[in-house]
CSV table of C-alpha atoms in Angstrom, one decimal:
chain,number,residue,atom,x,y,z
A,1,LEU,CA,0.1,-0.2,0.1
A,2,LYS,CA,3.0,2.6,0.7
A,3,THR,CA,4.0,2.1,-2.9
A,4,TRP,CA,0.1,2.6,-4.4
A,5,SER,CA,-0.1,5.7,-1.8
A,6,ILE,CA,2.9,7.2,-4.0
A,7,PHE,CA,0.7,7.0,-7.2
A,8,VAL,CA,-2.4,8.1,-5.3
A,9,VAL,CA,-0.8,11.3,-3.9
A,10,ILE,CA,0.7,11.9,-7.8
A,11,ALA,CA,-2.7,11.8,-9.0
A,12,ALA,CA,-3.8,14.0,-6.1
A,13,VAL,CA,-1.3,16.9,-6.7
A,14,ALA,CA,-2.1,16.6,-10.4
A,15,ILE,CA,-5.7,17.5,-9.7
A,16,TYR,CA,-4.5,20.2,-7.0
A,17,THR,CA,-2.4,21.9,-9.6
A,18,LYS,CA,-5.0,22.2,-12.0
A,19,LEU,CA,-7.5,23.5,-9.4
A,20,VAL,CA,-4.9,26.1,-8.1
A,21,ASP,CA,-5.1,27.8,-11.5
A,22,MET,CA,-8.8,27.6,-11.6
A,23,PHE,CA,-9.6,28.8,-7.9
A,24,GLU,CA,-9.0,31.5,-5.3
A,25,LYS,CA,-6.6,30.2,-2.6
A,26,HIS,CA,-9.5,30.3,-0.2
A,27,LYS,CA,-11.8,28.6,-2.0
A,28,LEU,CA,-9.4,25.7,-2.6
A,29,PHE,CA,-10.1,24.7,0.9
A,30,TYR,CA,-13.7,24.7,0.5
A,31,ILE,CA,-13.3,22.3,-2.8
A,32,ILE,CA,-10.8,20.0,-1.0
A,33,ILE,CA,-11.9,19.7,2.2
A,34,SER,CA,-15.5,19.1,1.1
A,35,PHE,CA,-14.3,16.2,-1.2
A,36,TYR,CA,-12.7,14.6,1.7
A,37,ILE,CA,-15.6,15.0,4.0
A,38,ALA,CA,-17.7,13.2,1.4
A,39,ILE,CA,-15.0,10.1,1.4
A,40,PHE,CA,-14.6,10.1,5.1
A,41,GLY,CA,-18.3,10.2,5.5
A,42,VAL,CA,-18.9,7.0,3.4
A,43,ILE,CA,-16.0,5.2,5.0
A,44,GLY,CA,-17.3,6.1,8.5
A,45,SER,CA,-20.8,5.2,7.5
A,46,ILE,CA,-19.6,1.6,6.4
A,47,LEU,CA,-17.5,1.2,9.8
A,48,PHE,CA,-20.6,2.2,11.9
A,49,ILE,CA,-22.7,-0.4,9.9
A,50,ALA,CA,-20.2,-3.1,10.3
A,51,HIS,CA,-19.8,-2.4,14.1
A,52,GLU,CA,-23.6,-1.9,14.9
A,53,PHE,CA,-24.9,-4.8,12.8
A,54,GLY,CA,-22.0,-6.9,12.2
A,55,VAL,CA,-19.4,-7.6,9.3
A,56,GLU,CA,-22.1,-9.4,7.7
A,57,ALA,CA,-24.2,-6.6,7.0
A,58,VAL,CA,-21.6,-4.9,4.8
A,59,GLY,CA,-19.6,-7.9,3.6
A,60,ALA,CA,-15.9,-8.8,3.9
A,61,TRP,CA,-14.9,-7.8,0.5
A,62,PRO,CA,-16.4,-4.4,0.7
A,63,LEU,CA,-15.1,-3.7,4.3
A,64,SER,CA,-11.5,-4.8,2.9
A,65,MET,CA,-11.6,-2.3,0.3
A,66,CYS,CA,-13.0,0.3,2.6
A,67,GLY,CA,-9.7,-0.5,4.6
A,68,ILE,CA,-7.6,0.3,1.6
A,69,ALA,CA,-9.5,3.4,0.7
A,70,ALA,CA,-9.2,4.7,4.1
A,71,TYR,CA,-5.5,4.4,4.0
A,72,LEU,CA,-5.0,5.9,0.6
A,73,ALA,CA,-7.7,8.8,1.6
A,74,THR,CA,-5.7,9.5,4.7
A,75,GLU,CA,-2.3,9.5,3.0
A,76,SER,CA,-3.2,12.0,0.4
A,77,PHE,CA,-5.2,14.0,2.6
A,78,GLY,CA,-2.3,14.8,5.0
A,79,SER,CA,0.1,15.4,1.8
A,80,ILE,CA,-2.3,17.6,0.5
A,81,ILE,CA,-4.2,19.5,3.4
A,82,ILE,CA,-1.1,20.4,4.9
A,83,ALA,CA,0.8,21.6,1.7
A,84,LEU,CA,-2.6,23.8,1.1
A,85,PHE,CA,-2.5,25.2,4.7
A,86,TRP,CA,1.3,26.3,4.5
A,87,SER,CA,0.6,27.6,0.9
A,88,PHE,CA,-2.4,29.7,1.9
A,89,THR,CA,-0.3,30.7,5.1
A,90,VAL,CA,3.1,32.1,3.4
A,91,SER,CA,0.8,33.7,0.5
A,92,SER,CA,-1.0,35.8,3.2
A,93,THR,CA,1.9,36.6,5.4
A,94,LYS,CA,4.8,38.8,5.2
A,95,SER,CA,8.5,37.8,6.3
A,96,ASP,CA,8.6,39.8,9.5
A,97,GLU,CA,5.1,38.7,10.2
A,98,ALA,CA,6.0,34.9,9.6
A,99,LYS,CA,8.9,35.3,12.3
A,100,ARG,CA,6.6,36.3,15.0
A,101,GLY,CA,3.5,34.0,14.0
A,102,PHE,CA,4.8,30.8,12.6
A,103,PRO,CA,6.2,29.6,15.9
A,104,PHE,CA,2.7,30.4,17.5
A,105,ILE,CA,1.1,28.3,14.6
A,106,ILE,CA,3.3,25.3,15.3
A,107,THR,CA,2.7,25.6,19.0
A,108,ILE,CA,-1.2,25.3,18.6
A,109,GLY,CA,-0.6,22.6,16.0
A,110,GLN,CA,1.1,20.4,18.7
A,111,VAL,CA,-1.9,20.6,21.0
A,112,GLY,CA,-3.9,18.8,18.0
A,113,THR,CA,-1.2,16.1,17.7
A,114,ILE,CA,-0.9,15.5,21.4
A,115,VAL,CA,-4.3,15.0,21.8
A,116,CYS,CA,-4.7,12.6,18.6
A,117,SER,CA,-2.0,10.7,19.8
A,118,SER,CA,-3.7,10.4,23.0
A,119,LEU,CA,-6.5,8.7,21.2
A,120,LEU,CA,-4.5,5.3,20.7
A,121,PHE,CA,-5.0,5.0,24.5
A,122,ILE,CA,-9.0,5.0,24.2
A,123,SER,CA,-10.7,2.0,23.0
A,124,ALA,CA,-13.3,3.2,20.8
A,125,PRO,CA,-14.9,2.2,17.7
A,126,ALA,CA,-13.1,3.2,14.6
A,127,TRP,CA,-16.1,4.9,13.2
A,128,GLN,CA,-16.4,7.4,16.1
A,129,LEU,CA,-12.8,8.7,15.2
A,130,TYR,CA,-14.1,9.6,11.8
A,131,VAL,CA,-17.1,11.5,13.1
A,132,ILE,CA,-14.3,13.5,15.2
A,133,ALA,CA,-12.4,14.0,11.9
A,134,LEU,CA,-15.6,14.9,9.9
A,135,CYS,CA,-16.2,17.6,12.8
A,136,LEU,CA,-12.8,19.2,12.6
A,137,MET,CA,-12.7,19.2,8.9
A,138,ILE,CA,-16.3,21.4,9.0
A,139,GLY,CA,-14.7,23.4,11.4
A,140,THR,CA,-11.8,24.1,9.3
A,141,ILE,CA,-14.2,25.5,6.4
A,142,ILE,CA,-15.9,27.5,8.9
A,143,CYS,CA,-12.8,29.2,10.0
A,144,ILE,CA,-11.5,29.7,6.8
A,145,LYS,CA,-15.0,31.6,5.9
A,146,THR,CA,-14.6,33.6,9.0
A,147,LEU,CA,-11.0,34.5,8.2
A,148,ILE,CA,-11.9,35.7,4.6
A,149,ALA,CA,-15.0,37.4,5.9
A,150,THR,CA,-13.3,39.6,8.9
A,151,VAL,CA,-9.5,40.2,7.6
A,152,PRO,CA,-9.3,43.0,5.0
A,153,LYS,CA,-7.9,41.5,1.8
A,154,SER,CA,-4.9,44.1,1.8
A,155,HIS,CA,-3.6,42.6,5.1
A,156,MET,CA,-3.4,39.0,3.5
A,157,VAL,CA,-0.6,39.5,1.3
A,158,SER,CA,3.1,38.3,0.9
A,159,ASP,CA,6.3,40.7,0.6
A,160,LYS,CA,6.1,41.5,-3.0
A,161,GLU,CA,3.1,41.4,-5.5
A,162,GLU,CA,4.1,39.3,-8.5
A,163,LYS,CA,3.4,39.7,-12.1
A,164,LYS,CA,0.3,38.1,-13.5
A,165,SER,CA,1.3,34.6,-15.5
A,166,LYS,CA,-0.7,32.6,-17.3
A,167,PRO,CA,-2.2,29.3,-16.2
A,168,ASP,CA,0.5,26.7,-16.2
A,169,PHE,CA,0.1,23.0,-15.3
A,170,LEU,CA,3.8,22.2,-15.4
A,171,ALA,CA,4.8,25.1,-13.5
A,172,GLY,CA,5.7,23.5,-10.4
A,173,PHE,CA,8.1,21.0,-12.1
A,174,ARG,CA,9.5,24.0,-14.3
A,175,LEU,CA,10.3,26.1,-11.3
A,176,LEU,CA,11.7,23.1,-9.2
A,177,PHE,CA,14.1,22.0,-11.8
A,178,THR,CA,15.2,25.6,-13.1
A,179,LYS,CA,15.2,27.6,-9.8
A,180,PRO,CA,18.3,26.2,-7.7
A,181,TYR,CA,16.7,27.8,-4.8
A,182,LEU,CA,13.6,25.9,-5.0
A,183,MET,CA,15.8,22.6,-5.3
A,184,GLY,CA,17.4,23.6,-2.4
A,185,VAL,CA,14.4,24.1,-0.6
A,186,PHE,CA,13.3,20.5,-1.8
A,187,VAL,CA,16.7,19.0,-0.2
A,188,VAL,CA,15.9,20.8,3.1
A,189,SER,CA,12.2,19.7,3.1
A,190,THR,CA,12.7,15.9,2.1
A,191,PHE,CA,16.2,14.6,3.2
A,192,TYR,CA,15.6,14.7,6.6
A,193,GLU,CA,12.7,12.3,6.2
A,194,VAL,CA,14.8,9.7,4.6
A,195,ALA,CA,17.5,10.1,7.9
A,196,LYS,CA,14.6,9.7,10.2
A,197,PHE,CA,12.9,6.8,8.5
A,198,ILE,CA,16.5,5.0,8.7
A,199,VAL,CA,16.7,5.9,12.6
A,200,ASP,CA,13.0,4.5,13.0
A,201,TYR,CA,13.9,1.4,11.3
A,202,GLN,CA,16.9,1.3,14.2
A,203,MET,CA,14.5,1.8,16.9
A,204,LYS,CA,11.9,-0.9,15.5
A,205,SER,CA,14.5,-3.6,15.2
A,206,GLN,CA,15.8,-2.9,18.6
A,207,GLY,CA,12.2,-3.2,19.9
A,208,ALA,CA,11.8,-6.6,18.3
A,209,VAL,CA,14.4,-8.0,20.6
A,210,ILE,CA,12.8,-7.0,23.8
A,211,PRO,CA,10.5,-9.6,25.4
A,212,GLY,CA,7.0,-8.7,25.7
A,213,PHE,CA,7.4,-5.5,23.8
A,214,ASP,CA,3.8,-3.6,23.0
A,215,PHE,CA,4.7,-1.6,19.7
A,216,MET,CA,1.3,-0.2,19.5
A,217,HIS,CA,0.8,1.4,22.7
A,218,PHE,CA,4.5,2.5,22.5
A,219,LEU,CA,3.5,4.3,19.2
A,220,GLY,CA,1.1,6.4,21.6
A,221,TYR,CA,3.7,7.3,24.1
A,222,PHE,CA,6.0,8.3,21.5
A,223,GLY,CA,3.6,10.6,19.8
A,224,VAL,CA,2.6,12.2,23.2
A,225,ALA,CA,6.1,12.8,24.3
A,226,THR,CA,7.5,13.8,21.0
A,227,ASN,CA,4.7,16.5,20.5
A,228,GLY,CA,4.8,17.4,23.9
A,229,LEU,CA,8.8,18.1,23.7
A,230,ALA,CA,8.0,19.6,20.4
A,231,PHE,CA,5.2,22.1,21.9
A,232,VAL,CA,7.5,23.1,24.7
A,233,MET,CA,10.4,24.0,22.5
A,234,ALA,CA,8.0,26.2,19.8
A,235,LEU,CA,6.4,27.8,22.9
A,236,LEU,CA,9.5,28.8,24.6
A,237,GLY,CA,12.4,28.6,22.2
A,238,THR,CA,11.7,28.8,18.6
A,239,SER,CA,10.7,32.5,18.4
A,240,TYR,CA,13.8,33.5,20.4
A,241,VAL,CA,16.0,31.5,18.3
A,242,MET,CA,14.5,33.0,15.0
A,243,LYS,CA,15.1,36.5,16.6
A,244,LYS,CA,18.4,36.1,17.8
A,245,TYR,CA,20.4,34.0,15.5
A,246,GLY,CA,18.1,34.6,12.0
A,247,LEU,CA,16.7,32.0,9.8
A,248,ARG,CA,20.1,31.2,8.1
A,249,ILE,CA,21.4,29.4,11.6
A,250,CYS,CA,18.0,28.0,12.3
A,251,LEU,CA,18.1,26.3,8.9
A,252,LEU,CA,21.6,25.0,9.8
A,253,LEU,CA,20.4,23.9,13.5
A,254,TYR,CA,18.4,21.1,12.7
A,255,PRO,CA,20.7,18.9,10.5
A,256,ALA,CA,23.6,19.8,13.0
A,257,ILE,CA,21.4,18.4,15.9
A,258,PHE,CA,20.6,15.6,13.9
A,259,GLY,CA,24.0,14.6,12.9
A,260,ILE,CA,25.5,15.0,16.4
A,261,ALA,CA,22.7,12.8,17.7
A,262,LEU,CA,23.1,10.0,15.2
A,263,ILE,CA,27.1,10.0,15.7
A,264,SER,CA,26.3,10.0,19.6
A,265,LEU,CA,24.0,7.0,19.2
A,266,TYR,CA,26.6,5.2,17.4
A,267,PHE,CA,29.4,5.5,19.6
A,268,TYR,CA,26.9,4.4,22.6
A,269,TYR,CA,26.0,1.3,20.5
A,270,GLN,CA,29.7,0.6,20.2
A,271,THR,CA,29.9,0.2,23.9
A,272,GLY,CA,27.7,-2.8,24.0
A,273,PRO,CA,24.6,-1.6,26.0
A,274,ASP,CA,21.7,-3.7,27.0
A,275,PRO,CA,19.1,-4.0,24.3
A,276,LEU,CA,16.7,-2.1,26.2
A,277,TYR,CA,18.9,0.7,27.3
A,278,LEU,CA,19.9,0.7,23.4
A,279,PHE,CA,16.3,1.1,22.7
A,280,TRP,CA,15.6,3.8,24.9
A,281,ALA,CA,18.8,5.7,23.5
A,282,THR,CA,17.3,5.5,20.1
A,283,PHE,CA,13.9,6.5,21.1
A,284,ALA,CA,15.6,9.6,22.9
A,285,VAL,CA,17.4,10.4,19.5
A,286,MET,CA,14.0,9.8,17.6
A,287,MET,CA,12.0,12.1,19.7
A,288,LEU,CA,14.7,14.7,19.8
A,289,VAL,CA,14.9,14.9,16.1
A,290,THR,CA,11.1,14.7,15.4
A,291,ALA,CA,10.5,17.6,18.0
A,292,THR,CA,13.3,19.9,16.4
A,293,SER,CA,11.8,19.1,13.2
A,294,TYR,CA,8.3,20.2,14.2
A,295,ALA,CA,9.3,23.1,16.4
A,296,VAL,CA,12.3,24.7,14.4
A,297,SER,CA,12.7,23.2,11.1
A,298,ASN,CA,8.9,23.4,10.0
A,299,PRO,CA,8.2,26.9,10.6
A,300,VAL,CA,11.8,27.8,8.9
A,301,LYS,CA,11.5,25.9,5.6
A,302,GLU,CA,7.7,27.4,5.2
A,303,MET,CA,9.2,30.9,5.4
A,304,MET,CA,11.5,29.8,2.5
A,305,TYR,CA,8.6,30.2,0.3
A,306,ILE,CA,7.6,33.6,1.3
A,307,PRO,CA,9.8,35.4,-1.2
A,308,THR,CA,8.2,33.2,-4.1
A,309,SER,CA,5.4,33.4,-6.8
A,310,LYS,CA,2.3,32.0,-6.1
A,311,ASP,CA,3.0,29.1,-8.7
A,312,ALA,CA,5.9,28.2,-6.4
A,313,LYS,CA,3.9,28.7,-3.1
A,314,PHE,CA,1.4,26.3,-4.1
A,315,LYS,CA,2.3,24.2,-7.4
A,316,THR,CA,6.2,23.5,-6.5
A,317,LYS,CA,5.3,23.5,-2.7
A,318,GLY,CA,2.5,21.0,-3.2
A,319,LEU,CA,4.9,18.6,-5.3
A,320,ILE,CA,7.4,18.9,-2.9
A,321,ASP,CA,5.4,18.3,0.3
A,322,SER,CA,3.3,15.7,-1.2
A,323,PHE,CA,5.2,13.6,-3.7
A,324,GLY,CA,8.8,14.6,-2.2
A,325,GLY,CA,7.8,13.8,1.1
A,326,ARG,CA,6.2,10.5,0.3
A,327,ALA,CA,9.0,9.7,-2.2
A,328,SER,CA,11.7,10.3,1.0
A,329,LYS,CA,9.8,8.2,3.3
A,330,ALA,CA,9.5,5.4,0.7
A,331,THR,CA,13.3,5.9,0.2
A,332,GLY,CA,13.9,5.7,3.8
A,333,ALA,CA,12.0,2.5,4.2
A,334,ASN,CA,13.6,0.9,1.4
A,335,ILE,CA,17.0,1.7,2.7
A,336,GLY,CA,16.0,0.0,6.1
A,337,GLY,CA,14.5,-2.7,4.5
A,338,ALA,CA,17.5,-3.4,2.6
A,339,LEU,CA,19.9,-3.5,5.7
A,340,ASN,CA,17.2,-5.7,7.6
A,341,VAL,CA,18.2,-9.3,7.7
A,342,VAL,CA,15.0,-11.5,8.2
A,343,GLY,CA,14.9,-13.8,11.1
A,344,ASP,CA,17.9,-12.4,12.7
A,345,SER,CA,17.3,-9.4,14.5
A,346,THR,CA,21.0,-9.0,16.0
A,347,ALA,CA,22.4,-8.8,12.4
A,348,SER,CA,19.7,-6.1,11.4
A,349,ILE,CA,20.6,-3.8,14.2
A,350,ALA,CA,24.3,-4.3,13.3
A,351,ASN,CA,23.7,-3.5,9.7
A,352,LEU,CA,21.5,-0.5,10.4
A,353,MET,CA,23.6,1.0,13.2
A,354,ALA,CA,26.5,1.0,10.9
A,355,TYR,CA,25.5,1.4,7.5
A,356,GLY,CA,22.4,3.2,8.2
A,357,THR,CA,23.9,5.7,10.2
A,358,LEU,CA,26.8,6.1,7.5
A,359,ILE,CA,24.2,6.7,4.7
A,360,SER,CA,22.3,9.0,6.9
A,361,LEU,CA,25.3,11.2,7.9
A,362,GLY,CA,25.9,11.7,4.0
A,363,LEU,CA,22.5,12.6,3.3
A,364,ILE,CA,22.9,15.3,6.2
A,365,GLY,CA,26.3,16.5,4.7
A,366,VAL,CA,24.2,17.2,1.3
A,367,TRP,CA,21.4,18.5,3.5
A,368,ILE,CA,23.7,21.2,5.3
A,369,ALA,CA,25.0,22.5,1.9
A,370,ALA,CA,21.6,23.1,0.6
A,371,ALA,CA,20.5,24.7,3.8
A,372,PHE,CA,23.6,26.9,3.8
A,373,TYR,CA,22.8,28.0,0.2
A,374,VAL,CA,18.9,28.5,0.7
A,375,GLY,CA,19.5,30.4,3.8
A,376,GLN,CA,22.2,32.9,1.9
A,377,LYS,CA,19.7,33.2,-1.1
A,378,ASN,CA,16.7,34.0,0.8
A,379,ALA,CA,18.3,36.6,2.9
A,380,GLN,CA,19.4,38.2,-0.3
A,381,LEU,CA,15.7,38.1,-1.7
A,382,VAL,CA,14.1,39.5,1.4
A,383,ARG,CA,16.7,42.3,1.1
A,384,ASP,CA,16.4,43.3,-2.2
A,385,ASN,CA,12.7,42.6,-2.3
A,386,GLU,CA,12.5,40.2,-5.1
A,387,ILE,CA,10.9,37.1,-5.6
A,388,ILE,CA,11.5,33.6,-7.5
A,389,GLN,CA,9.2,33.3,-10.5
């Protein structure tokens, strides 16, 4: 399904790109969210019938198809809606406003992820989760409509007004492959996912050798702990770091922390620790790099789109966040899978810790170079009041 999800996301991005040329940015929310409300409404209804009247009332085959549809719809929803939200936000925000406001957005966002991660501890029918999701999606439409109705249009602008351009379906690809700045943003936005997935494989392989390990409950604890740390970091540190050190340092901060954490973990592994202690050390690294990604990297990389055109903000960004994000995760999963030795957890851990760490550090090296270039170029664009288009 992971492979199929990439094709579904590609199709979703293609449709999204076409819609960008046809509708105003706020109307994109209404159209796309309404589409997913319909899909998740049908899925939730099927699950409700199966829960209340038994699987026989739906049928095994339709129920299995419902599960596949739910997975693919969720994957595409997460890719498209998050990209759309940030595209809408960066197209309505100036650079100085973003430095003050984006950390606050991330902070509030962590509250939602903490609450949703906590749902793993509650034994509730799946259809009830869909009801909650539907209510939140309807609430999103109401919030956007209220925002558009109350905030003057003159206040919802970016740094510089771009020239009007003709609709171009392939503009996202063209800009990505012809503008070094956007290719640098692509590297900054995706390479960390590959390295993070390799560390995730390390953690899972270590958990597999611990007797009685309940991975499902662990995911709940991991989600709450990671997002809790990200919440504290975003609330207390992100805005301060941005103001004191600037965006260029913030872009380099995350890969530096990631690289130091990986090297420290590898040296700890070389001491031959107990499997349980090694697992918790890897958990700490995973929690640190994930929380830093949420609290520092995410708001900063979104700001990189402010001095760009509408096509870059919506089409190129949609391409990077949706397809690029999924492709990077698939790449990390394939690397982790290739280093995994079926039936031999000890050999898997050894491969992942040695070769996985080496590959990750190589990716981080390229990532640091891209982050340095993007930071320098962004400062020049903002200073000269220019945009990438």
